[in-house]
mmCIF file of C-alpha atoms in Angstrom:
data_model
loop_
_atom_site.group_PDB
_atom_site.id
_atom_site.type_symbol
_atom_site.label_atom_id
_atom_site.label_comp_id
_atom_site.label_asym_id
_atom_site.label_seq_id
_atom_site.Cartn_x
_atom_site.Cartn_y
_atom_site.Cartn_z
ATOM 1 C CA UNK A 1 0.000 0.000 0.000
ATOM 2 C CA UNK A 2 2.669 2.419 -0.961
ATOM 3 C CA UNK A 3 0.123 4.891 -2.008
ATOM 4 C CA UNK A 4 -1.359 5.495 1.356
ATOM 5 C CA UNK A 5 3.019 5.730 2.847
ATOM 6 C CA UNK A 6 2.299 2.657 5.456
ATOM 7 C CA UNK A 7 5.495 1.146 6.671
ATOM 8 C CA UNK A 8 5.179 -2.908 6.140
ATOM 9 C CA UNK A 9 3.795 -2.726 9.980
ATOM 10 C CA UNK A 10 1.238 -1.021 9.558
ATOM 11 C CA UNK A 11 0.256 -2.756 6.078
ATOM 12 C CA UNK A 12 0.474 -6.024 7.676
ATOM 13 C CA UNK A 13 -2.194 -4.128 10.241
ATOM 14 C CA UNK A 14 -3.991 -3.522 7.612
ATOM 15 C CA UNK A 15 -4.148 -6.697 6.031
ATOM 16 C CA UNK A 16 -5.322 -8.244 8.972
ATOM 17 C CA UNK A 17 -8.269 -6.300 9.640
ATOM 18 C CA UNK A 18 -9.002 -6.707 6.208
ATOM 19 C CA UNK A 19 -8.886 -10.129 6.667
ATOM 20 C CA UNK A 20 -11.261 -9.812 9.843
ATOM 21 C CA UNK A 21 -13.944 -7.884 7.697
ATOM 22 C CA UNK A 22 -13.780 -10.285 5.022
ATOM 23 C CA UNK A 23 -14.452 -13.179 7.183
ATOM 24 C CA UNK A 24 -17.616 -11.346 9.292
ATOM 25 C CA UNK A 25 -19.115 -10.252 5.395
ATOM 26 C CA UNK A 26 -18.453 -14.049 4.072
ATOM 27 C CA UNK A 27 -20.730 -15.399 7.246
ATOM 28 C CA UNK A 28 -23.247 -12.962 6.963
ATOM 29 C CA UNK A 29 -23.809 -13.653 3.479
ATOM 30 C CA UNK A 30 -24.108 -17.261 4.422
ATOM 31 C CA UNK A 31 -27.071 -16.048 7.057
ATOM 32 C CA UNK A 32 -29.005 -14.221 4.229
ATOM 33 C CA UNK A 33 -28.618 -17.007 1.795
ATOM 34 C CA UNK A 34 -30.187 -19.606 4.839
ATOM 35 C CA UNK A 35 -32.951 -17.250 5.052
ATOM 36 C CA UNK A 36 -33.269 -17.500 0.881
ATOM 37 C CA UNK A 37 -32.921 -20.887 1.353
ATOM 38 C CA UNK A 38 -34.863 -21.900 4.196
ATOM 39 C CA UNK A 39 -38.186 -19.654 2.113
ATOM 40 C CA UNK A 40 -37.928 -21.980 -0.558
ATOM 41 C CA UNK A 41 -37.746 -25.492 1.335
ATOM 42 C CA UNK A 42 -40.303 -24.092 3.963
ATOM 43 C CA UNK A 43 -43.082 -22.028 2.015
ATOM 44 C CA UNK A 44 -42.114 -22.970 -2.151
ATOM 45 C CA UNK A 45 -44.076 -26.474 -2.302
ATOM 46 C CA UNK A 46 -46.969 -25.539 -4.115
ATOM 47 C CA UNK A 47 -47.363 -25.170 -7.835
ATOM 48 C CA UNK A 48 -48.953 -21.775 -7.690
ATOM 49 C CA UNK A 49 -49.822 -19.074 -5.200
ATOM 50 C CA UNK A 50 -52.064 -16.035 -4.899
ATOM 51 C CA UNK A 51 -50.983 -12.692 -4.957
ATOM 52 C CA UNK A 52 -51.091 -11.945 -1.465
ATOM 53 C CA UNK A 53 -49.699 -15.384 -0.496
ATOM 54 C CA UNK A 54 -46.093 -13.915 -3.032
ATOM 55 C CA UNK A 55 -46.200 -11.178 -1.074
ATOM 56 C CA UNK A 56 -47.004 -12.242 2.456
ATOM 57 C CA UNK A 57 -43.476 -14.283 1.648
ATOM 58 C CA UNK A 58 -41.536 -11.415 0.462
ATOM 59 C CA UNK A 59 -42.603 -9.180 3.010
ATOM 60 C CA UNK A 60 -41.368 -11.619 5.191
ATOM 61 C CA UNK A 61 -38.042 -12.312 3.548
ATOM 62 C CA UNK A 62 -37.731 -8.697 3.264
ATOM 63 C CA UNK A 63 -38.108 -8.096 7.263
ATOM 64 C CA UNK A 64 -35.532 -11.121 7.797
ATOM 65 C CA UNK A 65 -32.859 -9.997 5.804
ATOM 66 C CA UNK A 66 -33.307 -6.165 6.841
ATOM 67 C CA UNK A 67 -32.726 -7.389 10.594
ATOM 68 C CA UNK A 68 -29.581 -9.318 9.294
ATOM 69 C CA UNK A 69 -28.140 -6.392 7.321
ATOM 70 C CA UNK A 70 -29.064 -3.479 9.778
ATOM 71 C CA UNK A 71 -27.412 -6.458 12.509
ATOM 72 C CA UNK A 72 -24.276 -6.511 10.528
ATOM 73 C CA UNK A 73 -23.750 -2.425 9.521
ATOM 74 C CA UNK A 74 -24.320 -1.781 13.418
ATOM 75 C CA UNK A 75 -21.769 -4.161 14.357
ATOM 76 C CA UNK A 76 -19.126 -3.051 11.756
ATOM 77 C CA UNK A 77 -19.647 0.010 12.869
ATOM 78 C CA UNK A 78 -19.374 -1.138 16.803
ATOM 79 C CA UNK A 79 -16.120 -3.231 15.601
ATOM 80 C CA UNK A 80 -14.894 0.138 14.170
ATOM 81 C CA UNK A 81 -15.177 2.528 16.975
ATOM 82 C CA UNK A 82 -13.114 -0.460 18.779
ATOM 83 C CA UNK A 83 -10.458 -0.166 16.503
ATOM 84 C CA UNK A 84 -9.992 3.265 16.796
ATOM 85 C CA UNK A 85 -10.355 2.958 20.798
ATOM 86 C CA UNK A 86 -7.203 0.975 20.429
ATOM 87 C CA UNK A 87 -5.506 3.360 18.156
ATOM 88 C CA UNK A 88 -6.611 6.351 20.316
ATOM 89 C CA UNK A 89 -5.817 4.958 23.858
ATOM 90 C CA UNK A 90 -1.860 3.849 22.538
ATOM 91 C CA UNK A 91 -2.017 7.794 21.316
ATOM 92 C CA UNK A 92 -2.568 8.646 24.341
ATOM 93 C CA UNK A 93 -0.231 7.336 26.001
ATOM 94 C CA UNK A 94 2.599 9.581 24.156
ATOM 95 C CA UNK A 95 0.049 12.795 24.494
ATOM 96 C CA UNK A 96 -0.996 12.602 20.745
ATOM 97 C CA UNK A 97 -3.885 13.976 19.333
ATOM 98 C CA UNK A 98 -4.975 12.143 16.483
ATOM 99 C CA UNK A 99 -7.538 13.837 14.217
ATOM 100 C CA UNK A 100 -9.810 12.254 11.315
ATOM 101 C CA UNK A 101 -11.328 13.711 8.065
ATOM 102 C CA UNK A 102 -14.620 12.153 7.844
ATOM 103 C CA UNK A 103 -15.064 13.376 4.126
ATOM 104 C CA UNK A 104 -12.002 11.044 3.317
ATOM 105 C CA UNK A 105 -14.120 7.925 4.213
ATOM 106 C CA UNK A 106 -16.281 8.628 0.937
ATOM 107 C CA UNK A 107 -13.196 9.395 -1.743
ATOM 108 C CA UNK A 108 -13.713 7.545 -4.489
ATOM 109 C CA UNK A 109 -10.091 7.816 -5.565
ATOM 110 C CA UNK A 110 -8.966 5.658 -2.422
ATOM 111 C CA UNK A 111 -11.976 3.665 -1.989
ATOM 112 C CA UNK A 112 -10.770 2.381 -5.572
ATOM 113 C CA UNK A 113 -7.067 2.263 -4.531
ATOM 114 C CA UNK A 114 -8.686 0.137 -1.323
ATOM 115 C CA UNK A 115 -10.230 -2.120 -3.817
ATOM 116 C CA UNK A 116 -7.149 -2.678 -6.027
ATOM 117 C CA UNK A 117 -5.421 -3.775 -3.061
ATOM 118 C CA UNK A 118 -7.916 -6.171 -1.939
ATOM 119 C CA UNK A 119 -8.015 -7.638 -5.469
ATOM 120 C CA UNK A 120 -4.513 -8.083 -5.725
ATOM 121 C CA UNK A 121 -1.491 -7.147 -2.373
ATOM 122 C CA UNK A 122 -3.852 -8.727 -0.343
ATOM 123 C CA UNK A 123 -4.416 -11.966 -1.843
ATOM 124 C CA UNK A 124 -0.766 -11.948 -2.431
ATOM 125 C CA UNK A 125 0.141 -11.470 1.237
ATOM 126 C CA UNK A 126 -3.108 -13.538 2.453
ATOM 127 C CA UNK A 127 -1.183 -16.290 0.994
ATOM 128 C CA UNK A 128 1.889 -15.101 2.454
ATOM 129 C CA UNK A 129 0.499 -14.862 6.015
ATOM 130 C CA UNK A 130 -1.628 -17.889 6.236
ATOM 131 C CA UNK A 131 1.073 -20.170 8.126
ATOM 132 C CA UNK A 132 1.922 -17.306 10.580
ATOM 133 C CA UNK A 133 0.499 -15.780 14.010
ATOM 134 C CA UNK A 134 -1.226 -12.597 13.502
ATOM 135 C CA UNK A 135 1.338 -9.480 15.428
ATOM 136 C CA UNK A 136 -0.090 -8.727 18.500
ATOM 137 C CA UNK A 137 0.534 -4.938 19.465
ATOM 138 C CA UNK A 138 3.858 -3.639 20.976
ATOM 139 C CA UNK A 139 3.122 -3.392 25.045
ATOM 140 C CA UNK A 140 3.582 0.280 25.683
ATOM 141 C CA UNK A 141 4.433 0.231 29.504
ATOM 142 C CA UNK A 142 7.595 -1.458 29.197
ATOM 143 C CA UNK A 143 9.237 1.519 26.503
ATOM 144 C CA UNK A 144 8.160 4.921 25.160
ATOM 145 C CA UNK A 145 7.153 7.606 27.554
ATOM 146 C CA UNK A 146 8.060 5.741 30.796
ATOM 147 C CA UNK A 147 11.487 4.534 28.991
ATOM 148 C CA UNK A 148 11.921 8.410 28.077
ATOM 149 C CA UNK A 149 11.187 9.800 31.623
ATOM 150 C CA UNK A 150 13.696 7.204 33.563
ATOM 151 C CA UNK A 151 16.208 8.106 30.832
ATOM 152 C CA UNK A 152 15.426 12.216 31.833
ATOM 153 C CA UNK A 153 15.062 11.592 35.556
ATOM 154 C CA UNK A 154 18.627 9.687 35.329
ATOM 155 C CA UNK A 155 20.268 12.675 33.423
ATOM 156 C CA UNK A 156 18.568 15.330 35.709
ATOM 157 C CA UNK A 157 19.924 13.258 39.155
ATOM 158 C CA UNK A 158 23.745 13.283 37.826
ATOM 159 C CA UNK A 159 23.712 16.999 36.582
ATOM 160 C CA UNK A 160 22.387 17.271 40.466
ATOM 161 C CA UNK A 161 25.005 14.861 41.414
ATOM 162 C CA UNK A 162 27.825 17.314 39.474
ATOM 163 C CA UNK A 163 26.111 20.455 40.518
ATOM 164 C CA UNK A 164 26.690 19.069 44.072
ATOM 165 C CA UNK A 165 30.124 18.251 43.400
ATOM 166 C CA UNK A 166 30.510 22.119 41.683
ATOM 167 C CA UNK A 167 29.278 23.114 45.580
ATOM 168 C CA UNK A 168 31.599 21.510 47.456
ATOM 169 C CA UNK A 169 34.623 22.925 45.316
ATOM 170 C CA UNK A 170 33.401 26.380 45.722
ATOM 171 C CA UNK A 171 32.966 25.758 49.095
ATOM 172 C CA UNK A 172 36.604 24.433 49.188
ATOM 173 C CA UNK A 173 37.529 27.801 47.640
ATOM 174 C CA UNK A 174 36.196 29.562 49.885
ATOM 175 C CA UNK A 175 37.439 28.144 52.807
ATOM 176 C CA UNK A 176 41.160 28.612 50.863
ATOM 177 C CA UNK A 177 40.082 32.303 50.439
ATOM 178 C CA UNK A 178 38.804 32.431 54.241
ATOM 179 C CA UNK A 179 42.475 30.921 55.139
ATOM 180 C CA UNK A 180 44.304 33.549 52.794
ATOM 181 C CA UNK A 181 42.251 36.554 54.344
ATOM 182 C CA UNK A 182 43.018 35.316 58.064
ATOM 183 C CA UNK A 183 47.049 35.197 56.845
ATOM 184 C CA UNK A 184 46.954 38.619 55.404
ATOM 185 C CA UNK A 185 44.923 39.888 58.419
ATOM 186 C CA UNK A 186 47.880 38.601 60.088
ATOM 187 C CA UNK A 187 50.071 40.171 57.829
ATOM 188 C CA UNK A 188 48.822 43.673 58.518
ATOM 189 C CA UNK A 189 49.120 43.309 61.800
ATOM 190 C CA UNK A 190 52.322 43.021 61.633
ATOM 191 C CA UNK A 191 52.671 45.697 59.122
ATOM 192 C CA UNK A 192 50.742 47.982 61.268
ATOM 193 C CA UNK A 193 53.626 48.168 63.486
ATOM 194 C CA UNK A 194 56.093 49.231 61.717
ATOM 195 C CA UNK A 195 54.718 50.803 58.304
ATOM 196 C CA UNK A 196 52.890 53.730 57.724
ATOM 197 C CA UNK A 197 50.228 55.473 55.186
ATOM 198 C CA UNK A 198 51.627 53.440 52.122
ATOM 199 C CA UNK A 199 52.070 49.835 53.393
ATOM 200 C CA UNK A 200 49.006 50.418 55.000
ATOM 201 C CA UNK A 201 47.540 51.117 51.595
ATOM 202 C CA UNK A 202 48.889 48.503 49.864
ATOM 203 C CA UNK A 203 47.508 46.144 51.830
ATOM 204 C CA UNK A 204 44.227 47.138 51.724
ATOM 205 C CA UNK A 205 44.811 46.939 48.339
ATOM 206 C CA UNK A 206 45.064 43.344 49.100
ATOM 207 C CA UNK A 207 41.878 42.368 50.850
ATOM 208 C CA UNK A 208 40.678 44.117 48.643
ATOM 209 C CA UNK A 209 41.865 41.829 45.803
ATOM 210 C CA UNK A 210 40.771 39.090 47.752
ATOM 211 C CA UNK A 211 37.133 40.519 48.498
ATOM 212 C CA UNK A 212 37.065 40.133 44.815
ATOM 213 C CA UNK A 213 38.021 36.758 44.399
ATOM 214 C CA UNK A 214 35.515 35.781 46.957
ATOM 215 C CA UNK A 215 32.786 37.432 44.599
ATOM 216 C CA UNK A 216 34.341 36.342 41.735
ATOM 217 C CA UNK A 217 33.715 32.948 42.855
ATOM 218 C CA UNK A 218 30.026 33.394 44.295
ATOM 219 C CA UNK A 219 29.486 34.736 41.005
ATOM 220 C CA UNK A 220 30.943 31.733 39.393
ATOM 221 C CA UNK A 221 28.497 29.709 41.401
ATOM 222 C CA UNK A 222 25.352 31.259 40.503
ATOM 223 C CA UNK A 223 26.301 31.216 36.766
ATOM 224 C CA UNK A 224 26.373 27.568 36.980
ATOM 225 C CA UNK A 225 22.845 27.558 38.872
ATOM 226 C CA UNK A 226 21.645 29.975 36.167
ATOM 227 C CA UNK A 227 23.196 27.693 33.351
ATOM 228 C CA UNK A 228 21.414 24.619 34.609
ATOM 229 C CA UNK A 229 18.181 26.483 35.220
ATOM 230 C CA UNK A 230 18.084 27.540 31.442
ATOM 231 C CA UNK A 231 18.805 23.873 30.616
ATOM 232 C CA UNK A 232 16.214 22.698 32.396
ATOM 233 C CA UNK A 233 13.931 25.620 30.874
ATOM 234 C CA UNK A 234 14.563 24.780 27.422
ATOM 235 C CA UNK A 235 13.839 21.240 28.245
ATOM 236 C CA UNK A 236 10.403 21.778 29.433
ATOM 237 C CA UNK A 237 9.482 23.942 26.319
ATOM 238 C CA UNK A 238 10.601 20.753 24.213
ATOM 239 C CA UNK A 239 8.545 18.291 26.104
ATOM 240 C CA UNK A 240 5.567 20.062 27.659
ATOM 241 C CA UNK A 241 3.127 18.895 25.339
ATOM 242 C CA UNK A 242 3.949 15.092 25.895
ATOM 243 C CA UNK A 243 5.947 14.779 29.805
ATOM 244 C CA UNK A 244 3.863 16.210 32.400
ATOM 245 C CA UNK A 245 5.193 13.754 35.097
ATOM 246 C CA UNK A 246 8.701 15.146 33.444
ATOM 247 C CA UNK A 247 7.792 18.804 34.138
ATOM 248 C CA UNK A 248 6.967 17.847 37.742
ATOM 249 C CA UNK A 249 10.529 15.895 37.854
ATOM 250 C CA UNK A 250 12.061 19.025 36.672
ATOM 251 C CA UNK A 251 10.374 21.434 39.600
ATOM 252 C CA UNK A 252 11.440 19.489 42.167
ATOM 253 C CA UNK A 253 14.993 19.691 40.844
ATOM 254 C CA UNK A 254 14.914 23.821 40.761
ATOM 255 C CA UNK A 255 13.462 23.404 43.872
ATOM 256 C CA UNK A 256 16.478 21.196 45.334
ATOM 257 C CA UNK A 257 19.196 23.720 43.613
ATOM 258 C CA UNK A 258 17.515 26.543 45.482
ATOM 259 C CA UNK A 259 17.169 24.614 48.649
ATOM 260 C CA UNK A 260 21.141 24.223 47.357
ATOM 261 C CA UNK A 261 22.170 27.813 47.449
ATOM 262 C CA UNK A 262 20.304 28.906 50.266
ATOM 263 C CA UNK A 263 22.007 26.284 52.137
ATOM 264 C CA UNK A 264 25.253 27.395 50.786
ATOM 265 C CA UNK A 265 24.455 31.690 51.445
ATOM 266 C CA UNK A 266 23.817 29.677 55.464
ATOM 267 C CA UNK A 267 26.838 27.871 55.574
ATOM 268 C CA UNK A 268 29.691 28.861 58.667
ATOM 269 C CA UNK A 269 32.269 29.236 56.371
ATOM 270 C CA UNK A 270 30.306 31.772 54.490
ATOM 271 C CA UNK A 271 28.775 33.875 57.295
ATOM 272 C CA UNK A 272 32.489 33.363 59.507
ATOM 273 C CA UNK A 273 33.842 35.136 56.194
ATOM 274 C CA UNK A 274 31.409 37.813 55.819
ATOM 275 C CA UNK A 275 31.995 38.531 60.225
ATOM 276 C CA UNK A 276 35.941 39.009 59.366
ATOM 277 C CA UNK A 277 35.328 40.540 56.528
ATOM 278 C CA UNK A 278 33.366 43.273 58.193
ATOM 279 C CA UNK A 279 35.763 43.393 61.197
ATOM 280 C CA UNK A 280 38.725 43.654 59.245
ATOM 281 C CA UNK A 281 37.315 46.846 57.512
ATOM 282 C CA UNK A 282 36.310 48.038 60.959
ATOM 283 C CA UNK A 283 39.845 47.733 62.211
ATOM 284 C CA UNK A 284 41.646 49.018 58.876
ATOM 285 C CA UNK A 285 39.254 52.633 60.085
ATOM 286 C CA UNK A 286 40.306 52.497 63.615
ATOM 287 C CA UNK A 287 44.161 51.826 62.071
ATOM 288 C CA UNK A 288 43.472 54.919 60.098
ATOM 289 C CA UNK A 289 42.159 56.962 63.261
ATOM 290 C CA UNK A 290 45.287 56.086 64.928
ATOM 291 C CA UNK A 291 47.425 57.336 62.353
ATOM 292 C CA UNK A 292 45.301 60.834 61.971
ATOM 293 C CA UNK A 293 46.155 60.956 65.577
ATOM 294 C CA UNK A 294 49.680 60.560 65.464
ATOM 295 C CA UNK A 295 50.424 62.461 62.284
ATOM 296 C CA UNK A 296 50.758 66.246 63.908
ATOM 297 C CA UNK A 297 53.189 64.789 66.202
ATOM 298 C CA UNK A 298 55.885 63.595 63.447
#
């Protein structure tokens, strides 16, 4: 059926309903000819009958083969809206909408093309198929969406897994720029001693090089949260329309990176370096104080 672009799945699904159809119109042709035939053994043993006798027998041939037909169009059409409950519910399950064009069902063009390949592809593969199971449909829960989602869920948990990792380094330099402020703290102390306006300059100078590594790397930090939070962003614009349980996945993870930073803004090391920080500066005024003080005397 190339002219209707199936794959050979979906013409061998096809083919098989097909077949089904056939086999339902083959017995209920063999009910209407019992009732044809069953008339004439029953009622057609007389030479000649009246008028109304003909048509006391046609009216009730007519009434038996009407319920057969009307019998068999409701089923088909029962059968059908099966089909399609199939088709719909396996849509469904990877958030499709499928749509029909009920004006296609009466196009003569591929009502014909139908008939062509009754006459002749599907004889050929009725042959073809006659020693073989019919394909039963793929089971969904065992791939697609659920596959998809553990595959997402798995990739979210390392980049939290390396975004914890990314923490603890920062964290580590930190602490190494917490250690290098307490050494040149210790530094100007001893420098306060014996230097005056310049040194005392310069190494302000210092901390303040080092107050600016400090934010260099807090800023470092929250570009990688930002990174990862436009990652995530531009993941949920991809799959919105068929991974809700995915979007909810992905919350909980910008959840957990906030929980992350706020955790990291509470941290000892941070607020023990933001204490010394802010006496340092303290003492660097009173240092200067002192010096205003002694400067008239030299």
């Amino acid at each position: 059926m190339a002219e209707f672009g199936f794959n050979e799945h979906h013409q061998n699904e096809v083919i098989n309903y097909m077949r089904f159809a056939r086999s339902k119109m083959v017995l209920r042709l063999k009910t209407i000819d019992s009732c044809f035939e069953e008339l004439k053994d029953s009622r057609l043993v007389e030479e000649t009958f009246t008028v109304d006798e003909v048509k006391e027998m046609l009216d009730g041939l007519q009434m038996v083969v009407r319920g057969e037909v009307e019998m068999e169009l409701i089923n088909t059409a029962h059968t059908n809206v099966l089909l399609l409950r199939q088709l719909f519910s396996q849509a469904e399950k990877f958030y499709l909408r499928l749509q029909s064009d009920i004006s296609e069902l009466e196009n003569r063009e591929l009502l014909e093309q139908v008939a062509e390949f009754e006459k002749t592809d599907f004889k050929s593969a009725d042959k073809m198929n006659q020693e073989t199971n019919k394909p039963k449909l793929a089971p969904l829960n065992e791939g697609g969406v659920s596959e998809l989602l553990n595959k997402e869920i798995t990739r979210l948990q390392e980049e939290n897994d390396k975004l914890k990792a990314r923490m603890r380094t920062l964290e580590s330099q930190a602490m190494s720029a917490l250690d290098e402020r307490t050494k040149a703290d210790r530094a100007l102390k001893d420098l306060q001693k014996v230097q005056g306006d310049q040194q005392l300059a310069d190494q302000s100078q210092e901390i303040s090089g080092l107050e600016d590594t400090v934010a260099a790397l807090r800023d470092d930090y929250e570009r990688s949260l930002s990174a990862n939070s436009a990652s995530q962003k531009g993941l949920q614009e991809n799959l919105i329309s068929a991974k809700h349980e995915l979007l909810r996945v992905q919350e909980q993870l910008s959840l957990a990176e906030k929980e992350l930073d706020k955790k990291f803004q509470q941290t000892a090391a941070y607020r023990n370096m933001k204490e010394i920080l802010t006496k340092k500066n303290e003492q660097i005024k009173d240092i200067r104080k002192r010096l205003q003080r002694y400067e008239p005397s030299e």
